[in-house]
XYZ file of C-alpha atoms in Angstrom:
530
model
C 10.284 13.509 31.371
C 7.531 13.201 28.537
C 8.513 11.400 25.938
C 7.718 13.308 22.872
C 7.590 11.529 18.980
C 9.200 14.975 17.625
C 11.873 15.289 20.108
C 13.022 11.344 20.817
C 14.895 9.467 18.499
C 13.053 6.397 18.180
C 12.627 6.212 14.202
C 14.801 3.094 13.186
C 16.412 3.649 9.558
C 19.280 2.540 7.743
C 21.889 5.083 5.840
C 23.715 4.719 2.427
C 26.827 2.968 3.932
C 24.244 0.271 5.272
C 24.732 1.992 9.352
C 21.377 1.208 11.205
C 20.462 4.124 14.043
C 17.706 5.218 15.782
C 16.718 9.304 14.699
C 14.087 11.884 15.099
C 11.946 12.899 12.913
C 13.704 16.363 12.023
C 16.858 14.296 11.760
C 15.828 12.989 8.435
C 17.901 15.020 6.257
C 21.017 14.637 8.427
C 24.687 14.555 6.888
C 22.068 14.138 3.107
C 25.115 15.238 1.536
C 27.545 12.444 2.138
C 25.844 9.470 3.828
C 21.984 10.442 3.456
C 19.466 8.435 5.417
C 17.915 6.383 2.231
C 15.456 4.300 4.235
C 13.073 2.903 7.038
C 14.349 -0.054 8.754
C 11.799 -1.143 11.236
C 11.709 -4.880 12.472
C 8.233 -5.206 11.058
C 7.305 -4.855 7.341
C 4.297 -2.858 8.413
C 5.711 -0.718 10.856
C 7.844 1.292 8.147
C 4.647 1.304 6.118
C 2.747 3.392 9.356
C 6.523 5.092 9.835
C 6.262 6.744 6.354
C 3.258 7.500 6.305
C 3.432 9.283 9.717
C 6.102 11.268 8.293
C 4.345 12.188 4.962
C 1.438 13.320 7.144
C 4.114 15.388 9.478
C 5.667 17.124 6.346
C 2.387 17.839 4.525
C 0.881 19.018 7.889
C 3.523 21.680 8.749
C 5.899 23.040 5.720
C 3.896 21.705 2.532
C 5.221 23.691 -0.469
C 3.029 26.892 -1.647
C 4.002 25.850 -5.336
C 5.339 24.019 -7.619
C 8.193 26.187 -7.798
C 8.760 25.555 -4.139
C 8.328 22.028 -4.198
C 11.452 21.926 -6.513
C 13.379 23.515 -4.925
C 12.830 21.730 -1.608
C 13.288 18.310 -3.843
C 16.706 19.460 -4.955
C 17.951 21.296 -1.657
C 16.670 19.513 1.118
C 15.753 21.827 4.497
C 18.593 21.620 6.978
C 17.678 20.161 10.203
C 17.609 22.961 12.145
C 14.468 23.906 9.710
C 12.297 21.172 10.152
C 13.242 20.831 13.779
C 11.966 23.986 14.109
C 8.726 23.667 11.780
C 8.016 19.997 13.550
C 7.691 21.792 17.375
C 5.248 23.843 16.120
C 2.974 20.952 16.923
C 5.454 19.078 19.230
C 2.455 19.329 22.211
C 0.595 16.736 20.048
C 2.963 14.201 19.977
C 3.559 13.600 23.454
C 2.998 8.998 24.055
C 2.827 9.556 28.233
C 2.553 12.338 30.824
C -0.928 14.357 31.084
C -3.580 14.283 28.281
C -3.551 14.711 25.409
C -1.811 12.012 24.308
C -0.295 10.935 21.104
C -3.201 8.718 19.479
C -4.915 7.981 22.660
C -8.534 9.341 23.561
C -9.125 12.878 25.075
C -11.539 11.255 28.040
C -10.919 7.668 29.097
C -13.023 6.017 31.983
C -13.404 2.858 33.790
C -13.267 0.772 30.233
C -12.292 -2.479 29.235
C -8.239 -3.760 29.502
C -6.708 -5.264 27.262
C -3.313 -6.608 27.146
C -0.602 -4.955 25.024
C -0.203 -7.043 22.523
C -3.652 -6.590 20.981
C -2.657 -3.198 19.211
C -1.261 -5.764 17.115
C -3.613 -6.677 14.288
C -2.424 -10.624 13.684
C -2.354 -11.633 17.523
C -5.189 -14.200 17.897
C -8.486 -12.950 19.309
C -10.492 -14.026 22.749
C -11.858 -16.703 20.834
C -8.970 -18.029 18.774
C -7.577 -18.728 22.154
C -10.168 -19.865 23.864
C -10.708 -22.714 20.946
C -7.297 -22.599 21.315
C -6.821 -22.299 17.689
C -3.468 -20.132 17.619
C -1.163 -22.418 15.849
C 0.823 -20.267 13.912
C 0.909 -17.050 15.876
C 0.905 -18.067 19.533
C -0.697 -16.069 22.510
C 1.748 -14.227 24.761
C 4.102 -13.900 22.637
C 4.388 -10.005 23.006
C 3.574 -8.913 26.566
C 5.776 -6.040 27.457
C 6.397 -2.739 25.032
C 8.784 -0.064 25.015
C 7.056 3.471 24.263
C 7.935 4.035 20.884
C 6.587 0.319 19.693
C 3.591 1.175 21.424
C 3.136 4.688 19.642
C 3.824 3.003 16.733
C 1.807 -0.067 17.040
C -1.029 2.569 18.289
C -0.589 4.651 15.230
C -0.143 1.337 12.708
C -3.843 -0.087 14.426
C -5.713 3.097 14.074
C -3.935 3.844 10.336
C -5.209 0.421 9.013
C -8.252 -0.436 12.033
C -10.306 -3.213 10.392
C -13.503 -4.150 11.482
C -13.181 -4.746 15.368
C -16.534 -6.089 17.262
C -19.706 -4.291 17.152
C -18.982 -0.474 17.181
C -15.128 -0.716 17.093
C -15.176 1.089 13.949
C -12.638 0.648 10.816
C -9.894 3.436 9.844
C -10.480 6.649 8.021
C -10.183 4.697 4.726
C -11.878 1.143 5.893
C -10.748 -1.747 7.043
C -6.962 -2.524 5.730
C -6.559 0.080 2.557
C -3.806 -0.460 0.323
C -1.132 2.884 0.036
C 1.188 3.503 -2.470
C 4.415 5.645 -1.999
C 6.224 7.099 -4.343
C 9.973 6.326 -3.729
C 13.363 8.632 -3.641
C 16.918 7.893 -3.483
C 16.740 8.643 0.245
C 14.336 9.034 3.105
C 13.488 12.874 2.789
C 12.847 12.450 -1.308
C 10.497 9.414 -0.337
C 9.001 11.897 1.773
C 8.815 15.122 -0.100
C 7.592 13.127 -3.341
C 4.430 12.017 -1.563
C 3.780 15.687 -0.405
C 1.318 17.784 -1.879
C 1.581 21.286 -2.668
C -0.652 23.302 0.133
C -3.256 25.030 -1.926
C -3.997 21.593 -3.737
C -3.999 20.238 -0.430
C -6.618 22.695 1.714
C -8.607 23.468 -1.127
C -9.782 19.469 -2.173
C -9.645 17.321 1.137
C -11.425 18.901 4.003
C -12.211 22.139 5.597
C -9.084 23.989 5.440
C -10.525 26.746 7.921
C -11.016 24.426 10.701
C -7.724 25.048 12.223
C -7.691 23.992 16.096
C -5.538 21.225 16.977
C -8.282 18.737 17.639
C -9.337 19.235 13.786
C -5.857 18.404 12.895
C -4.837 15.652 15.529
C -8.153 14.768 16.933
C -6.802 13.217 20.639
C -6.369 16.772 21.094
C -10.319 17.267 22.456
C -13.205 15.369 23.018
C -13.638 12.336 20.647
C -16.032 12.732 17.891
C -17.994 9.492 19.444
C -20.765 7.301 17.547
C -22.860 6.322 19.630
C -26.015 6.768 17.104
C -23.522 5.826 14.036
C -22.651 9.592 13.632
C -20.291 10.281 11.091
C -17.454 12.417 10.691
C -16.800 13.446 7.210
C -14.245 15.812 5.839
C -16.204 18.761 5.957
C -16.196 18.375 10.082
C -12.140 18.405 10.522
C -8.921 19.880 8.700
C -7.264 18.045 5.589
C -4.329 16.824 7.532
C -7.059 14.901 10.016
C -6.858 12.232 6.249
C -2.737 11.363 7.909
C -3.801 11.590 11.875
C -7.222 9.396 12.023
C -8.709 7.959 15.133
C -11.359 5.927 14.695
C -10.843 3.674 17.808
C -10.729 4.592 21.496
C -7.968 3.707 23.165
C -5.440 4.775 26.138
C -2.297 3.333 27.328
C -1.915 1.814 30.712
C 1.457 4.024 31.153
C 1.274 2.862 35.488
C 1.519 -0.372 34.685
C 4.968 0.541 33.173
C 8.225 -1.571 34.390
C 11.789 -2.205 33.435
C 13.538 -4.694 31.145
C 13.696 -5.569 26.993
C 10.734 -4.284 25.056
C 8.923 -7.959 23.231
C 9.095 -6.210 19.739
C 12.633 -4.421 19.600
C 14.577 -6.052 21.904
C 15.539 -2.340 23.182
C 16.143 -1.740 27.092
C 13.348 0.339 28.472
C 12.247 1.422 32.150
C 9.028 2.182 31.170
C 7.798 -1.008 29.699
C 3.661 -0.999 28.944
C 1.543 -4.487 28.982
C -2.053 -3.240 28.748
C -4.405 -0.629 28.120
C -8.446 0.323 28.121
C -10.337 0.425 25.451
C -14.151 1.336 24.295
C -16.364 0.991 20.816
C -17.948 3.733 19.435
C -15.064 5.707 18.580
C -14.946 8.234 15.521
C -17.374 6.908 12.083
C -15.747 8.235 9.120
C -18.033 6.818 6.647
C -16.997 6.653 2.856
C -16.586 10.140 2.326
C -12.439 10.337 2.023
C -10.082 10.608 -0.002
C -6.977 9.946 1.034
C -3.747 11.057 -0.736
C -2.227 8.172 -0.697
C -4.642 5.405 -1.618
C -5.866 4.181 -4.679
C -9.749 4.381 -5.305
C -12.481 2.668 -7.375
C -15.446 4.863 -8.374
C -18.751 3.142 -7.991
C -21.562 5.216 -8.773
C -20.843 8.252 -6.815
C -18.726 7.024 -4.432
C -14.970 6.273 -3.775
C -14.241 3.159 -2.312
C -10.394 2.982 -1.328
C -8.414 -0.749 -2.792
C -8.230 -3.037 -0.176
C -5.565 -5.567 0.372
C -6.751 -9.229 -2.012
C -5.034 -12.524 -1.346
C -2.761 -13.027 -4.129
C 0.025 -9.826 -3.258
C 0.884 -6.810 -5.188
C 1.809 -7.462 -8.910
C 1.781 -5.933 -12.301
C -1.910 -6.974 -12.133
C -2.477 -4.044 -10.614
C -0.923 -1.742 -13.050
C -4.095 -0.237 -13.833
C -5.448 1.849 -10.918
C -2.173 1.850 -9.072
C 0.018 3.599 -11.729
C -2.559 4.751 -14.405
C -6.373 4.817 -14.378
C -8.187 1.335 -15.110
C -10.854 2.708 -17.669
C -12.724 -0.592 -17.569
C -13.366 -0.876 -13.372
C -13.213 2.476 -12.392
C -10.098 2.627 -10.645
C -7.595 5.483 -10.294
C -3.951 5.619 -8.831
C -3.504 7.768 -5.630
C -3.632 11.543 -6.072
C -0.147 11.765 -5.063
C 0.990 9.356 -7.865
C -1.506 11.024 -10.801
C 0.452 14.237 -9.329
C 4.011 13.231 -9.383
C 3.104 11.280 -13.037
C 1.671 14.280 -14.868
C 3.001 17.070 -13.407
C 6.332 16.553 -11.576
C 7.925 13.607 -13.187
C 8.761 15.409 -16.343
C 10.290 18.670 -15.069
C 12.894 17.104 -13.149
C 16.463 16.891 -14.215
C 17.070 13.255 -13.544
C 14.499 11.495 -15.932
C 15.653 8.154 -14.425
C 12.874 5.556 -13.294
C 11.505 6.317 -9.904
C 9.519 2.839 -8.240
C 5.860 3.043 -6.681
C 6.226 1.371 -3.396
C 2.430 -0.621 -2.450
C 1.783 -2.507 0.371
C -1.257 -2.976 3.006
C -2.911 -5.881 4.905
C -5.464 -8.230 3.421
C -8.048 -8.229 5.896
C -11.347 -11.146 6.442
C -13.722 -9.299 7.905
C -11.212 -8.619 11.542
C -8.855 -11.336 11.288
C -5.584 -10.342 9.219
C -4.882 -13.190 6.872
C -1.499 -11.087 5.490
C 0.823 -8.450 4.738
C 1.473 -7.493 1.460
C 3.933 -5.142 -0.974
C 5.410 -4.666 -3.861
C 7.306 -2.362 -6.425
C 6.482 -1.378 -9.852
C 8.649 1.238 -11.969
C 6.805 4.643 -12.709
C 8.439 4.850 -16.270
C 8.966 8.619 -17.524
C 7.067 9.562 -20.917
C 6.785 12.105 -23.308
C 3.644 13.549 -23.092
C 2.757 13.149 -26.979
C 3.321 9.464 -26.856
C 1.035 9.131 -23.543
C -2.036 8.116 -24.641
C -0.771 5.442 -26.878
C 1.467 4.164 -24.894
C -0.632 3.724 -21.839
C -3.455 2.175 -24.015
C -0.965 -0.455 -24.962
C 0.011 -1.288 -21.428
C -3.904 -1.326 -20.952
C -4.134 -3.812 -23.353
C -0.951 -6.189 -22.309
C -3.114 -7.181 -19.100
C -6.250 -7.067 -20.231
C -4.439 -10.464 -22.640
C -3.064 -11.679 -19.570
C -6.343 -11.761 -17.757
C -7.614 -13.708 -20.425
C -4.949 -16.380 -20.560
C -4.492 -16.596 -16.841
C -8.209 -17.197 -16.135
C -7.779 -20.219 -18.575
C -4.823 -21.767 -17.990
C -6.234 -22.333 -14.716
C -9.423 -23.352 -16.073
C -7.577 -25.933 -18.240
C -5.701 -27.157 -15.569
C -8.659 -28.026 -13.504
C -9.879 -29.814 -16.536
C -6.591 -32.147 -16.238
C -6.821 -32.871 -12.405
C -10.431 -33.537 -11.863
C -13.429 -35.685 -14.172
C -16.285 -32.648 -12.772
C -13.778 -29.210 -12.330
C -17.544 -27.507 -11.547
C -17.754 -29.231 -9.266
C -14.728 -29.161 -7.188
C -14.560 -26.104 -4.646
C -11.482 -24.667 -3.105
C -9.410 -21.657 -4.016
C -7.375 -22.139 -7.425
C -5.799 -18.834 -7.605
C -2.307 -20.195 -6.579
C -2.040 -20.689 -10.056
C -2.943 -17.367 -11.131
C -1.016 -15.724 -8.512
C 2.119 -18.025 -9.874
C 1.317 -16.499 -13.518
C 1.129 -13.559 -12.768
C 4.963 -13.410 -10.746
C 6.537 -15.581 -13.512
C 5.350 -12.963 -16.092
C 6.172 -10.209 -14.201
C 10.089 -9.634 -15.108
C 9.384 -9.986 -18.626
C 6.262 -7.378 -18.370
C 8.395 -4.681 -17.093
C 10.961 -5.154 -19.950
C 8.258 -4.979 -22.571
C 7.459 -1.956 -21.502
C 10.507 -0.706 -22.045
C 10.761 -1.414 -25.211
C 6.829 0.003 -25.772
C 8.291 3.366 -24.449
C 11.326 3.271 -26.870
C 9.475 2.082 -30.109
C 6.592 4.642 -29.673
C 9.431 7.497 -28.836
C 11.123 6.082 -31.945
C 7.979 6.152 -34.377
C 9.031 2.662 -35.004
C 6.645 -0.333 -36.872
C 7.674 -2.425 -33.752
C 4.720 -2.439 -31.326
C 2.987 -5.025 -33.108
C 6.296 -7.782 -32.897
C 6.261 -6.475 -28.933
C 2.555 -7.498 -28.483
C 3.191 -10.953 -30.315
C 6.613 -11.602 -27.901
C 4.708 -10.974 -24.648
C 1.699 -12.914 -26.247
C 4.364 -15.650 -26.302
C 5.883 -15.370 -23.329
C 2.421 -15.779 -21.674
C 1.874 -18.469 -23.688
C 5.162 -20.212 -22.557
C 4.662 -19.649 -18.835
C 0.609 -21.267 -19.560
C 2.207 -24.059 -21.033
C 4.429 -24.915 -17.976
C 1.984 -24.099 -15.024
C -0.288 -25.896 -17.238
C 2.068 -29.465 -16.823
C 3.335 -28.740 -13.578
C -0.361 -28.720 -12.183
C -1.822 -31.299 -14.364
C 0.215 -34.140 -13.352
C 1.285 -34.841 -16.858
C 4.611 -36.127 -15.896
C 3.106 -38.654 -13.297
C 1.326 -40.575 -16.046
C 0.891 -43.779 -13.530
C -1.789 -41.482 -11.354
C -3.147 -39.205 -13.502
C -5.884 -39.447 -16.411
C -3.866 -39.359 -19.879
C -6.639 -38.746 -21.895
C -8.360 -36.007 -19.781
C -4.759 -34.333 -19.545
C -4.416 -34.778 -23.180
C -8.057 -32.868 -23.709
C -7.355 -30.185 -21.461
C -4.034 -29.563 -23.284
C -5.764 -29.541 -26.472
C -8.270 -27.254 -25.481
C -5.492 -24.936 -23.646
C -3.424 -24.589 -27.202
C -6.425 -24.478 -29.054
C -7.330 -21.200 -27.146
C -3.879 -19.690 -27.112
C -3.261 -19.316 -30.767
C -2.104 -15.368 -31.548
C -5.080 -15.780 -34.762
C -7.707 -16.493 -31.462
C -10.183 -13.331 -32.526
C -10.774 -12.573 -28.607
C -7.013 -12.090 -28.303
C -6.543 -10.047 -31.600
C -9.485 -7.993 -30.375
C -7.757 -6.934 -27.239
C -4.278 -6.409 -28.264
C -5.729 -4.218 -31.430
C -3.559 -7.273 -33.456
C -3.775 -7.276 -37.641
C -5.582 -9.949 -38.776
C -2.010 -11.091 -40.399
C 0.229 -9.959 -37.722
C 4.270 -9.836 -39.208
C 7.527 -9.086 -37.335
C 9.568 -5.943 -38.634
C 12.126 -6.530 -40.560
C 14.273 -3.924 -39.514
C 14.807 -6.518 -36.417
């Protein structure tokens, strides 16, 4: 028996009353109506980030909406599952993990290649050299040696989704090494889905060659590999759109024989067709820079897109700009699906409640994965006429806390060390520490942005000046937590007391830099109607 990713029930998620179960994909609007599936529940933070986004790319690949009009509906009366069951076999034969080729993710034409063991679909287990140094302290080799079929598929799926730079000619995923995504989110799985689905002339007409429609320029482990051997690329004019959710860029096909019985190493799930290797060769598919991938956010650099990696330092309000609206200053813009939902969808539907953006991705050095990352930010609901100044306000809320993060960390080298040039190592703890102490209060002022400029109130001003003080406050303790200034017998008084000069001297609300960006008065006043 084949085991098939449509027909198996092997996606883990989690319904309202908290009940974990294992489902199908076409199971995912099952009993919506009184205990919905709401979401993913996978025993690896970036396994339901691949598990969504394999079921985006499923949705937008086989019943997209024609319309708006349809999209609406389909967003307020979910298909049954009889529907999608039936819409999802249409390209069952491409989702098949064993049995004869194809197979699910795996190339069209393997040979005599190289074996490796199983657990190197996973991107964090240490390489041949890590171990041969033997250098894995805090992941440890052989950890993960055995894996059931549906961790494989989805390890498979999770490498070649996010494939970073792998050894000469192992080449890096459709949108480079590690990109960042961002998901809109629902009140349960099938919104999640549907709200990160693009209506299907949008769809064909922007991201590929919509008249390419064999399977293999859909799913391309459905024929020969589009190899690159002379570092020929494959760019979006060679494939079908939904190729962006289904890309293969390495070369790779499960040991299945090897297969025996017992507990799979990731799920802990009985299996009698465990796998612990499989072969694998470089010079897979090159897909250049030439993407653009619905669910990523991009930075324009000349006349290119370059998709947002994954940065040390996570996913905060930091990266308002470009993940939720365009960053005018860098050239970055949120993911199409998220300018899409923001402008056009968000304000025709009947529950104008917050919705959250959902980021997350890797942050890669160069092959070796030094984390996962994600985070939520809420994608407020505006008026349309109150847009422009209200995002230009938000603009200008970071742009202040750039500013006073860079130098609160400046000053606070100042404190520690005689020569702060001088001394090398990574200081950004201390940003990334201002940053998520700000963050709670961020999200509240912008609350109260949305409701003074919906109001036609004289507030915004008085707003501007409280977060300018909250950022001051949160300067001020970072600043004499990492100073020492409370350990007076080791520390320098006087260059603490300098550096803490020089830190309030610079955050003064009358400093011209920071009146410039938060458009301030030059004699700022608080409303009296407060």
């Amino acid at each position: 028996m084949v085991y098939n990713l449509i027909n198996e029930k092997w996606i883990p998620v989690r319904r309202a009353n908290g009940k974990k179960e294992f489902i199908a994909p076409w199971q995912v609007t099952d009993d919506i109506g009184s205990n919905p599936i709401v979401s993913l529940d996978a025993n690896r933070p970036d396994f339901n980030g691949a598990l969504i986004q394999f079921l985006i790319g499923l949705v937008q690949t086989t019943i997209a909406p024609k319309k708006d009009r349809n999209w609406m509906t389909r967003f307020t009366e979910p298909p049954k599952v009889d529907e999608l069951k039936t819409a999802f076999e249409i390209v069952s034969r491409a989702f098949n993990v064993d049995g004869d080729r194809p197979r699910f993710m795996q190339d069209f034409k393997p040979d005599k290649w190289e074996s490796n063991e199983i657990d190197k679909l996973l991107v964090e287990i240490p390489g041949d050299k890590t171990i041969k140094d033997n250098t894995d302290h805090f992941v440890k080799r052989n950890s993960i040696k055995r894996m059931c079929l549906a961790c494989s598929a989805l390890a498979l799926f999770t490498l070649q989704t996010n494939a970073p730079s792998g050894g000469q000619g192992h080449r890096v995923s459709l949108r480079g090494g590690g990109p960042l995504t961002t998901i809109i989110l629902g009140d349960t799985l099938w919104q999640t889905i549907w709200l990160n689905v693009l209506n299907e002339s949008d769809f064909l007409d922007k991201y590929g060659n919509s008249s390419l429609i064999d399977d293999a320029s859909i799913f391309p482990w459905m024929g020969p590999t589009h190899t690159s051997e002379k570092d020929q690329l494959t760019t979006p004019e060679h494939v079908h759109p939904a190729h962006m959710f289904w890309g293969m860029p390495r070369r790779i096909f499960l040991d299945i024989k090897s297969g025996e019985s017992g507990n799979c190493d990731l799920c802990n799930q009985n299996s009698s067709n465990l796998i612990t290797s499989y072969i694998t060769k470089n010079k897979g598919t090159y897909y250049g820079s030439s993407w653009h991938h619905t669910l990523t956010p991009y930075r324009h650099e000349k006349s290119d897109l370059i998709s947002i990696k994954g940065q040390p330092g996570g996913i905060t309000f930091r990266h308002w700009l470009g993940f939720v609206q365009n960053d005018r200053k860098n050239g970055n813009e949120p993911a199409v699906v998220v300018h899409t939902f923001r402008l056009q969808r968000q304000p025709s539907l009947e529950n104008k409640k917050t919705l959250q953006l959902w980021a997350f991705g890797y942050d890669f050095d160069n092959m070796k994965v030094r984390c996962w990352y994600e985070g939520k930010m809420p994608l407020i609901n505006v008026e349309d006429n109150i847009r422009e100044n209200y995002e230009s306000a938000i603009e200008q809320l970071i742009r202040v806390s750039e500013l006073i993060s860079d130098n609160v960390r400046k000053y606070a080298k100042e404190a520690m060390f005689t020569r702060p040039g001088d001394v090398k190592g990574d200081f950004s703890f201390i940003d990334n520490r201002f940053w998520n102490n700000a963050e709670p209060e961020f999200y509240t002022t912008l609350e109260k942005l949305r409701v003074a400029f919906s109001d036609g109130t004289d507030t915004i001003v008085e707003i501007k000046l409280k977060w300018l003080n909250t950022l001051f406050r949160i300067g001020e303790q970072l600043f004499d937590e990492y100073s020492q200034s409370n350990q007076i017998d080791v520390a320098d008084p006087k260059r603490i007391a300098l550096a803490h000069r020089n830190l309030r001297k610079f955050n003064q609300k009358n400093n011209k830099q920071i009146m410039k960006i938060l458009y301030l008065p030059d004699k700022p006043t608080i409303s009296k109607n407060k």
